[in-house]
């Protein structure tokens, strides 16, 4: 997948690119490109934002600046999906991650300050996605969340079994994963459920299914 992120601070993504699973798929299944709006702005002195029409606090990321950046990189309107990261978008769920992870190309737009000029969302983006009903200072953390969530769905990113049996997976009917335990089997009187120590794989599988269902409806 060709995954492009437009941001004010490309260097913020350095940490992410060193972490698994992103690091694992970088250069093979994932080609991650980071673009700075400032490198493409047609305005003087690297200007990318402006005061809001109608007044009010904060600065707004200009539509002409975002358009110039997209034009410079793609030449014309991208044929693939362009996701604006904004708290006003639809909230990200695993189903959308799966959907985005099978795209050949994808562009993420991150903003700061008061956010995008609305015409970015309306005319330059195909999707608007929110990380949840809260406001973060910028779209870079949301972009990193999305890159990570997509990267772990790409071939070879994680062990197939880990990806198949996890929260929100089809194998668990879209529900939550069952609890995990490891050594010691008893700590401060807190014992690991007996069934997990039994070696009876049929009972263990049944216990896990029951736990997963109970958590998912609870
Ligand atoms: C301070 S926020 C702007 C908030 C905006 N004024 C509002 O009230 O909806 C700046 C930028 O951070 C990003 N951002 C903040 N919270 C987000 C969220 N929950 N999901 C996705 N992006 C978010 C977006 O790119 C947003 O434009």
mmCIF file of N, CA, C and O in Angstrom, residues 64-153:
data_model
loop_
_atom_site.group_PDB
_atom_site.id
_atom_site.type_symbol
_atom_site.label_atom_id
_atom_site.label_comp_id
_atom_site.label_asym_id
_atom_site.label_seq_id
_atom_site.Cartn_x
_atom_site.Cartn_y
_atom_site.Cartn_z
ATOM 1 N N UNK A 64 -6.501 26.452 -0.048
ATOM 2 C CA UNK A 64 -5.590 26.570 -1.203
ATOM 3 C C UNK A 64 -4.237 25.921 -0.910
ATOM 4 O O UNK A 64 -3.579 25.381 -1.811
ATOM 5 N N UNK A 65 -3.848 25.933 0.363
ATOM 6 C CA UNK A 65 -2.570 25.323 0.751
ATOM 7 C C UNK A 65 -2.672 23.794 0.656
ATOM 8 O O UNK A 65 -1.784 23.130 0.107
ATOM 9 N N UNK A 66 -3.768 23.248 1.156
ATOM 10 C CA UNK A 66 -3.942 21.785 1.088
ATOM 11 C C UNK A 66 -4.056 21.358 -0.378
ATOM 12 O O UNK A 66 -3.446 20.367 -0.802
ATOM 13 N N UNK A 67 -4.796 22.132 -1.176
ATOM 14 C CA UNK A 67 -4.953 21.801 -2.605
ATOM 15 C C UNK A 67 -3.610 21.849 -3.320
ATOM 16 O O UNK A 67 -3.299 20.969 -4.141
ATOM 17 N N UNK A 68 -2.797 22.852 -2.992
ATOM 18 C CA UNK A 68 -1.478 22.975 -3.643
ATOM 19 C C UNK A 68 -0.610 21.771 -3.308
ATOM 20 O O UNK A 68 0.114 21.243 -4.167
ATOM 21 N N UNK A 69 -0.693 21.318 -2.073
ATOM 22 C CA UNK A 69 0.112 20.160 -1.662
ATOM 23 C C UNK A 69 -0.348 18.901 -2.407
ATOM 24 O O UNK A 69 0.481 18.138 -2.928
ATOM 25 N N UNK A 70 -1.659 18.707 -2.491
ATOM 26 C CA UNK A 70 -2.182 17.522 -3.187
ATOM 27 C C UNK A 70 -1.836 17.583 -4.682
ATOM 28 O O UNK A 70 -1.419 16.583 -5.276
ATOM 29 N N UNK A 71 -1.995 18.767 -5.276
ATOM 30 C CA UNK A 71 -1.683 18.929 -6.714
ATOM 31 C C UNK A 71 -0.209 18.635 -6.989
ATOM 32 O O UNK A 71 0.134 17.987 -7.977
ATOM 33 N N UNK A 72 0.657 19.131 -6.098
ATOM 34 C CA UNK A 72 2.097 18.950 -6.306
ATOM 35 C C UNK A 72 2.479 17.474 -6.255
ATOM 36 O O UNK A 72 3.335 17.008 -7.008
ATOM 37 N N UNK A 73 1.827 16.739 -5.384
ATOM 38 C CA UNK A 73 2.199 15.325 -5.222
ATOM 39 C C UNK A 73 1.511 14.440 -6.270
ATOM 40 O O UNK A 73 2.132 13.529 -6.820
ATOM 41 N N UNK A 74 0.226 14.740 -6.582
ATOM 42 C CA UNK A 74 -0.531 13.828 -7.454
ATOM 43 C C UNK A 74 -0.756 14.385 -8.870
ATOM 44 O O UNK A 74 -1.179 13.649 -9.753
ATOM 45 N N UNK A 75 -0.533 15.672 -9.047
ATOM 46 C CA UNK A 75 -0.721 16.250 -10.379
ATOM 47 C C UNK A 75 -2.168 16.577 -10.686
ATOM 48 O O UNK A 75 -2.477 17.568 -11.298
ATOM 49 N N UNK A 76 -3.081 15.711 -10.261
ATOM 50 C CA UNK A 76 -4.512 15.943 -10.478
ATOM 51 C C UNK A 76 -5.236 15.385 -9.257
ATOM 52 O O UNK A 76 -4.591 14.831 -8.355
ATOM 53 N N UNK A 77 -6.564 15.504 -9.254
ATOM 54 C CA UNK A 77 -7.307 14.995 -8.100
ATOM 55 C C UNK A 77 -6.997 13.511 -7.931
ATOM 56 O O UNK A 77 -7.119 12.740 -8.891
ATOM 57 N N UNK A 78 -6.552 13.095 -6.734
ATOM 58 C CA UNK A 78 -6.195 11.684 -6.561
ATOM 59 C C UNK A 78 -7.387 10.764 -6.843
ATOM 60 O O UNK A 78 -8.519 11.090 -6.482
ATOM 61 N N UNK A 79 -7.093 9.640 -7.505
ATOM 62 C CA UNK A 79 -8.158 8.683 -7.828
ATOM 63 C C UNK A 79 -8.491 7.822 -6.610
ATOM 64 O O UNK A 79 -9.498 7.126 -6.592
ATOM 65 N N UNK A 80 -7.624 7.862 -5.592
ATOM 66 C CA UNK A 80 -7.834 7.027 -4.407
ATOM 67 C C UNK A 80 -8.476 7.822 -3.267
ATOM 68 O O UNK A 80 -8.680 9.034 -3.389
ATOM 69 N N UNK A 81 -8.748 7.133 -2.155
ATOM 70 C CA UNK A 81 -9.425 7.788 -1.029
ATOM 71 C C UNK A 81 -8.490 8.742 -0.295
ATOM 72 O O UNK A 81 -7.318 8.446 -0.073
ATOM 73 N N UNK A 82 -9.051 9.882 0.063
ATOM 74 C CA UNK A 82 -8.319 10.908 0.813
ATOM 75 C C UNK A 82 -9.092 11.143 2.113
ATOM 76 O O UNK A 82 -10.245 11.563 2.090
ATOM 77 N N UNK A 83 -8.449 10.827 3.221
ATOM 78 C CA UNK A 83 -9.122 10.875 4.524
ATOM 79 C C UNK A 83 -8.714 12.123 5.301
ATOM 80 O O UNK A 83 -7.526 12.307 5.603
ATOM 81 N N UNK A 84 -9.680 12.974 5.624
ATOM 82 C CA UNK A 84 -9.420 14.114 6.502
ATOM 83 C C UNK A 84 -9.651 13.651 7.937
ATOM 84 O O UNK A 84 -10.694 13.074 8.254
ATOM 85 N N UNK A 85 -8.657 13.884 8.785
ATOM 86 C CA UNK A 85 -8.791 13.485 10.195
ATOM 87 C C UNK A 85 -9.373 14.657 10.964
ATOM 88 O O UNK A 85 -8.767 15.729 11.041
ATOM 89 N N UNK A 86 -10.557 14.467 11.495
ATOM 90 C CA UNK A 86 -11.273 15.557 12.153
ATOM 91 C C UNK A 86 -12.254 14.993 13.176
ATOM 92 O O UNK A 86 -12.879 13.949 12.922
ATOM 93 N N UNK A 87 -12.406 15.682 14.314
ATOM 94 C CA UNK A 87 -13.368 15.181 15.307
ATOM 95 C C UNK A 87 -14.805 15.204 14.799
ATOM 96 O O UNK A 87 -15.679 14.574 15.381
ATOM 97 N N UNK A 88 -15.043 15.915 13.683
ATOM 98 C CA UNK A 88 -16.411 15.973 13.148
ATOM 99 C C UNK A 88 -16.697 14.815 12.186
ATOM 100 O O UNK A 88 -17.810 14.705 11.663
ATOM 101 N N UNK A 89 -15.696 13.963 11.936
ATOM 102 C CA UNK A 89 -15.894 12.839 11.016
ATOM 103 C C UNK A 89 -16.586 11.658 11.676
ATOM 104 O O UNK A 89 -16.949 11.709 12.852
ATOM 105 N N UNK A 90 -16.760 10.577 10.891
ATOM 106 C CA UNK A 90 -17.383 9.383 11.494
ATOM 107 C C UNK A 90 -16.314 8.638 12.292
ATOM 108 O O UNK A 90 -15.145 8.588 11.906
ATOM 109 N N UNK A 91 -16.758 8.100 13.409
ATOM 110 C CA UNK A 91 -15.792 7.500 14.334
ATOM 111 C C UNK A 91 -15.211 6.204 13.786
ATOM 112 O O UNK A 91 -15.933 5.355 13.281
ATOM 113 N N UNK A 92 -13.894 6.098 13.927
ATOM 114 C CA UNK A 92 -13.178 4.941 13.397
ATOM 115 C C UNK A 92 -13.552 3.666 14.148
ATOM 116 O O UNK A 92 -13.557 3.642 15.373
ATOM 117 N N UNK A 93 -13.844 2.624 13.375
ATOM 118 C CA UNK A 93 -14.105 1.292 13.924
ATOM 119 C C UNK A 93 -13.247 0.299 13.142
ATOM 120 O O UNK A 93 -12.752 0.625 12.071
ATOM 121 N N UNK A 94 -13.134 -0.901 13.687
ATOM 122 C CA UNK A 94 -12.287 -1.908 13.040
ATOM 123 C C UNK A 94 -12.760 -2.187 11.608
ATOM 124 O O UNK A 94 -11.950 -2.440 10.724
ATOM 125 N N UNK A 95 -14.087 -2.115 11.398
ATOM 126 C CA UNK A 95 -14.612 -2.382 10.051
ATOM 127 C C UNK A 95 -14.023 -1.409 9.030
ATOM 128 O O UNK A 95 -13.676 -1.794 7.910
ATOM 129 N N UNK A 96 -13.885 -0.137 9.420
ATOM 130 C CA UNK A 96 -13.296 0.848 8.497
ATOM 131 C C UNK A 96 -11.804 0.580 8.296
ATOM 132 O O UNK A 96 -11.275 0.762 7.207
ATOM 133 N N UNK A 97 -11.143 0.151 9.369
ATOM 134 C CA UNK A 97 -9.706 -0.169 9.255
ATOM 135 C C UNK A 97 -9.521 -1.285 8.221
ATOM 136 O O UNK A 97 -8.659 -1.204 7.339
ATOM 137 N N UNK A 98 -10.355 -2.335 8.324
ATOM 138 C CA UNK A 98 -10.248 -3.471 7.380
ATOM 139 C C UNK A 98 -10.482 -2.982 5.950
ATOM 140 O O UNK A 98 -9.794 -3.406 5.019
ATOM 141 N N UNK A 99 -11.456 -2.096 5.811
ATOM 142 C CA UNK A 99 -11.810 -1.563 4.499
ATOM 143 C C UNK A 99 -10.647 -0.743 3.920
ATOM 144 O O UNK A 99 -10.285 -0.900 2.757
ATOM 145 N N UNK A 100 -10.040 0.078 4.752
ATOM 146 C CA UNK A 100 -8.944 0.934 4.273
ATOM 147 C C UNK A 100 -7.678 0.119 4.014
ATOM 148 O O UNK A 100 -6.887 0.450 3.126
ATOM 149 N N UNK A 101 -7.502 -0.953 4.781
ATOM 150 C CA UNK A 101 -6.265 -1.741 4.678
ATOM 151 C C UNK A 101 -6.146 -2.487 3.349
ATOM 152 O O UNK A 101 -5.057 -2.936 2.992
ATOM 153 N N UNK A 102 -7.238 -2.626 2.611
ATOM 154 C CA UNK A 102 -7.145 -3.327 1.322
ATOM 155 C C UNK A 102 -7.020 -2.343 0.147
ATOM 156 O O UNK A 102 -6.948 -2.756 -1.011
ATOM 157 N N UNK A 103 -6.967 -1.057 0.444
ATOM 158 C CA UNK A 103 -6.758 -0.069 -0.622
ATOM 159 C C UNK A 103 -5.302 -0.152 -1.109
ATOM 160 O O UNK A 103 -4.396 -0.447 -0.331
ATOM 161 N N UNK A 104 -5.091 0.150 -2.378
ATOM 162 C CA UNK A 104 -3.713 0.187 -2.908
ATOM 163 C C UNK A 104 -3.023 1.483 -2.520
ATOM 164 O O UNK A 104 -1.814 1.520 -2.299
ATOM 165 N N UNK A 105 -3.808 2.564 -2.478
ATOM 166 C CA UNK A 105 -3.271 3.886 -2.147
ATOM 167 C C UNK A 105 -4.237 4.587 -1.213
ATOM 168 O O UNK A 105 -5.456 4.406 -1.325
ATOM 169 N N UNK A 106 -3.674 5.384 -0.334
ATOM 170 C CA UNK A 106 -4.504 6.091 0.643
ATOM 171 C C UNK A 106 -3.774 7.358 1.071
ATOM 172 O O UNK A 106 -2.547 7.345 1.224
ATOM 173 N N UNK A 107 -4.533 8.424 1.252
ATOM 174 C CA UNK A 107 -3.941 9.680 1.718
ATOM 175 C C UNK A 107 -4.630 10.118 3.000
ATOM 176 O O UNK A 107 -5.865 10.069 3.095
ATOM 177 N N UNK A 108 -3.835 10.535 3.984
ATOM 178 C CA UNK A 108 -4.373 11.061 5.238
ATOM 179 C C UNK A 108 -4.015 12.536 5.344
ATOM 180 O O UNK A 108 -2.860 12.916 5.103
ATOM 181 N N UNK A 109 -4.990 13.345 5.717
ATOM 182 C CA UNK A 109 -4.761 14.770 5.914
ATOM 183 C C UNK A 109 -4.895 15.091 7.391
ATOM 184 O O UNK A 109 -5.930 14.811 8.008
ATOM 185 N N UNK A 110 -3.840 15.686 7.947
ATOM 186 C CA UNK A 110 -3.833 16.057 9.357
ATOM 187 C C UNK A 110 -3.900 17.578 9.457
ATOM 188 O O UNK A 110 -3.331 18.280 8.630
ATOM 189 N N UNK A 111 -4.587 18.074 10.477
ATOM 190 C CA UNK A 111 -4.639 19.528 10.675
ATOM 191 C C UNK A 111 -4.215 19.869 12.098
ATOM 192 O O UNK A 111 -3.960 18.970 12.924
ATOM 193 N N UNK A 112 -4.128 21.170 12.370
ATOM 194 C CA UNK A 112 -3.843 21.683 13.721
ATOM 195 C C UNK A 112 -4.755 22.854 13.977
ATOM 196 O O UNK A 112 -5.669 23.102 13.215
ATOM 197 N N UNK A 113 -4.469 23.610 14.964
ATOM 198 C CA UNK A 113 -5.182 24.859 15.272
ATOM 199 C C UNK A 113 -6.692 24.581 15.397
ATOM 200 O O UNK A 113 -7.090 23.631 16.056
ATOM 201 N N UNK A 114 -7.498 25.407 14.696
ATOM 202 C CA UNK A 114 -8.960 25.209 14.723
ATOM 203 C C UNK A 114 -9.391 24.116 13.755
ATOM 204 O O UNK A 114 -10.555 23.741 13.713
ATOM 205 N N UNK A 115 -8.472 23.642 12.944
ATOM 206 C CA UNK A 115 -8.801 22.578 12.003
ATOM 207 C C UNK A 115 -8.777 23.056 10.561
ATOM 208 O O UNK A 115 -8.209 24.100 10.240
ATOM 209 N N UNK A 116 -9.416 22.254 9.670
ATOM 210 C CA UNK A 116 -9.420 22.540 8.228
ATOM 211 C C UNK A 116 -10.436 23.619 7.879
ATOM 212 O O UNK A 116 -11.516 23.677 8.485
ATOM 213 N N UNK A 117 -10.132 24.393 6.851
ATOM 214 C CA UNK A 117 -11.195 25.107 6.143
ATOM 215 C C UNK A 117 -12.160 24.013 5.679
ATOM 216 O O UNK A 117 -11.732 22.987 5.113
ATOM 217 N N UNK A 118 -13.447 24.189 5.918
ATOM 218 C CA UNK A 118 -14.422 23.117 5.661
ATOM 219 C C UNK A 118 -14.384 22.628 4.208
ATOM 220 O O UNK A 118 -14.742 21.485 3.908
ATOM 221 N N UNK A 119 -13.918 23.485 3.293
ATOM 222 C CA UNK A 119 -13.882 23.066 1.880
ATOM 223 C C UNK A 119 -12.865 21.950 1.633
ATOM 224 O O UNK A 119 -12.982 21.210 0.653
ATOM 225 N N UNK A 120 -11.903 21.801 2.546
ATOM 226 C CA UNK A 120 -10.976 20.656 2.439
ATOM 227 C C UNK A 120 -11.772 19.369 2.613
ATOM 228 O O UNK A 120 -11.654 18.423 1.842
ATOM 229 N N UNK A 121 -12.580 19.360 3.658
ATOM 230 C CA UNK A 121 -13.363 18.156 3.983
ATOM 231 C C UNK A 121 -14.411 17.896 2.892
ATOM 232 O O UNK A 121 -14.618 16.760 2.465
ATOM 233 N N UNK A 122 -15.035 18.976 2.420
ATOM 234 C CA UNK A 122 -16.123 18.819 1.444
ATOM 235 C C UNK A 122 -15.637 18.458 0.044
ATOM 236 O O UNK A 122 -16.279 17.678 -0.650
ATOM 237 N N UNK A 123 -14.524 19.065 -0.385
ATOM 238 C CA UNK A 123 -14.141 18.947 -1.796
ATOM 239 C C UNK A 123 -12.828 18.217 -2.059
ATOM 240 O O UNK A 123 -12.645 17.655 -3.134
ATOM 241 N N UNK A 124 -11.909 18.236 -1.099
ATOM 242 C CA UNK A 124 -10.604 17.605 -1.358
ATOM 243 C C UNK A 124 -10.524 16.208 -0.753
ATOM 244 O O UNK A 124 -9.755 15.371 -1.223
ATOM 245 N N UNK A 125 -11.299 15.971 0.284
ATOM 246 C CA UNK A 125 -11.279 14.650 0.932
ATOM 247 C C UNK A 125 -12.470 13.820 0.469
ATOM 248 O O UNK A 125 -13.503 14.363 0.082
ATOM 249 N N UNK A 126 -12.285 12.501 0.491
ATOM 250 C CA UNK A 126 -13.414 11.606 0.185
ATOM 251 C C UNK A 126 -14.055 11.101 1.473
ATOM 252 O O UNK A 126 -15.193 10.652 1.481
ATOM 253 N N UNK A 127 -13.295 11.127 2.568
ATOM 254 C CA UNK A 127 -13.771 10.608 3.854
ATOM 255 C C UNK A 127 -13.343 11.567 4.963
ATOM 256 O O UNK A 127 -12.294 12.198 4.859
ATOM 257 N N UNK A 128 -14.128 11.616 6.014
ATOM 258 C CA UNK A 128 -13.739 12.355 7.224
ATOM 259 C C UNK A 128 -13.838 11.373 8.379
ATOM 260 O O UNK A 128 -14.895 10.769 8.611
ATOM 261 N N UNK A 129 -12.719 11.168 9.081
ATOM 262 C CA UNK A 129 -12.684 10.152 10.138
ATOM 263 C C UNK A 129 -12.242 10.777 11.454
ATOM 264 O O UNK A 129 -11.296 11.573 11.496
ATOM 265 N N UNK A 130 -12.938 10.399 12.508
ATOM 266 C CA UNK A 130 -12.622 10.848 13.864
ATOM 267 C C UNK A 130 -12.089 9.669 14.669
ATOM 268 O O UNK A 130 -12.509 8.531 14.472
ATOM 269 N N UNK A 131 -11.179 9.960 15.592
ATOM 270 C CA UNK A 131 -10.664 8.920 16.482
ATOM 271 C C UNK A 131 -11.584 8.691 17.664
ATOM 272 O O UNK A 131 -11.394 7.747 18.429
ATOM 273 N N UNK A 132 -12.534 9.577 17.875
ATOM 274 C CA UNK A 132 -13.428 9.417 19.014
ATOM 275 C C UNK A 132 -13.986 10.756 19.440
ATOM 276 O O UNK A 132 -13.541 11.804 18.956
ATOM 277 N N UNK A 133 -14.951 10.735 20.365
ATOM 278 C CA UNK A 133 -15.626 11.973 20.762
ATOM 279 C C UNK A 133 -14.823 12.768 21.788
ATOM 280 O O UNK A 133 -15.222 12.901 22.947
ATOM 281 N N UNK A 134 -13.670 13.224 21.370
ATOM 282 C CA UNK A 134 -12.826 14.089 22.193
ATOM 283 C C UNK A 134 -11.924 14.860 21.235
ATOM 284 O O UNK A 134 -11.754 14.462 20.078
ATOM 285 N N UNK A 135 -11.362 15.965 21.725
ATOM 286 C CA UNK A 135 -10.556 16.805 20.846
ATOM 287 C C UNK A 135 -9.080 16.684 21.208
ATOM 288 O O UNK A 135 -8.687 16.905 22.352
ATOM 289 N N UNK A 136 -8.273 16.329 20.217
ATOM 290 C CA UNK A 136 -6.817 16.303 20.364
ATOM 291 C C UNK A 136 -6.248 17.593 19.779
ATOM 292 O O UNK A 136 -6.948 18.325 19.078
ATOM 293 N N UNK A 137 -4.983 17.859 20.052
ATOM 294 C CA UNK A 137 -4.385 19.118 19.606
ATOM 295 C C UNK A 137 -4.069 19.132 18.120
ATOM 296 O O UNK A 137 -3.905 20.189 17.526
ATOM 297 N N UNK A 138 -3.941 17.954 17.543
ATOM 298 C CA UNK A 138 -3.590 17.902 16.120
ATOM 299 C C UNK A 138 -4.007 16.559 15.544
ATOM 300 O O UNK A 138 -4.388 15.644 16.284
ATOM 301 N N UNK A 139 -3.899 16.461 14.210
ATOM 302 C CA UNK A 139 -4.315 15.229 13.546
ATOM 303 C C UNK A 139 -3.187 14.225 13.390
ATOM 304 O O UNK A 139 -3.366 13.183 12.747
ATOM 305 N N UNK A 140 -2.023 14.515 13.979
ATOM 306 C CA UNK A 140 -0.895 13.605 13.791
ATOM 307 C C UNK A 140 -1.036 12.328 14.610
ATOM 308 O O UNK A 140 -0.725 11.243 14.127
ATOM 309 N N UNK A 141 -1.504 12.469 15.847
ATOM 310 C CA UNK A 141 -1.754 11.248 16.631
ATOM 311 C C UNK A 141 -2.858 10.417 15.958
ATOM 312 O O UNK A 141 -2.673 9.207 15.776
ATOM 313 N N UNK A 142 -3.983 11.008 15.545
ATOM 314 C CA UNK A 142 -4.969 10.220 14.796
ATOM 315 C C UNK A 142 -4.375 9.569 13.548
ATOM 316 O O UNK A 142 -4.663 8.407 13.255
ATOM 317 N N UNK A 143 -3.525 10.293 12.815
ATOM 318 C CA UNK A 143 -2.923 9.701 11.609
ATOM 319 C C UNK A 143 -2.058 8.501 11.993
ATOM 320 O O UNK A 143 -2.091 7.458 11.331
ATOM 321 N N UNK A 144 -1.305 8.637 13.088
ATOM 322 C CA UNK A 144 -0.447 7.523 13.518
ATOM 323 C C UNK A 144 -1.282 6.325 13.965
ATOM 324 O O UNK A 144 -0.925 5.174 13.703
ATOM 325 N N UNK A 145 -2.395 6.619 14.632
ATOM 326 C CA UNK A 145 -3.295 5.527 15.041
ATOM 327 C C UNK A 145 -3.778 4.773 13.803
ATOM 328 O O UNK A 145 -3.749 3.535 13.753
ATOM 329 N N UNK A 146 -4.167 5.519 12.809
ATOM 330 C CA UNK A 146 -4.694 4.888 11.593
ATOM 331 C C UNK A 146 -3.598 4.125 10.842
ATOM 332 O O UNK A 146 -3.818 3.008 10.364
ATOM 333 N N UNK A 147 -2.409 4.717 10.753
ATOM 334 C CA UNK A 147 -1.297 4.022 10.075
ATOM 335 C C UNK A 147 -0.996 2.709 10.797
ATOM 336 O O UNK A 147 -0.833 1.659 10.177
ATOM 337 N N UNK A 148 -0.956 2.753 12.133
ATOM 338 C CA UNK A 148 -0.658 1.541 12.902
ATOM 339 C C UNK A 148 -1.756 0.493 12.706
ATOM 340 O O UNK A 148 -1.473 -0.687 12.475
ATOM 341 N N UNK A 149 -3.014 0.940 12.810
ATOM 342 C CA UNK A 149 -4.135 -0.003 12.694
ATOM 343 C C UNK A 149 -4.159 -0.650 11.308
ATOM 344 O O UNK A 149 -4.447 -1.846 11.170
ATOM 345 N N UNK A 150 -3.831 0.134 10.282
ATOM 346 C CA UNK A 150 -3.793 -0.404 8.914
ATOM 347 C C UNK A 150 -2.582 -1.325 8.740
ATOM 348 O O UNK A 150 -2.698 -2.430 8.204
ATOM 349 N N UNK A 151 -1.425 -0.872 9.237
ATOM 350 C CA UNK A 151 -0.181 -1.643 9.048
ATOM 351 C C UNK A 151 -0.324 -3.054 9.599
ATOM 352 O O UNK A 151 0.130 -4.025 8.988
ATOM 353 N N UNK A 152 -0.972 -3.197 10.759
ATOM 354 C CA UNK A 152 -1.051 -4.541 11.361
ATOM 355 C C UNK A 152 -2.012 -5.455 10.622
ATOM 356 O O UNK A 152 -2.054 -6.654 10.864
ATOM 357 N N UNK A 153 -2.791 -4.902 9.662
ATOM 358 C CA UNK A 153 -3.660 -5.737 8.831
ATOM 359 C C UNK A 153 -2.988 -6.109 7.510
ATOM 360 O O UNK A 153 -3.556 -6.862 6.714
#
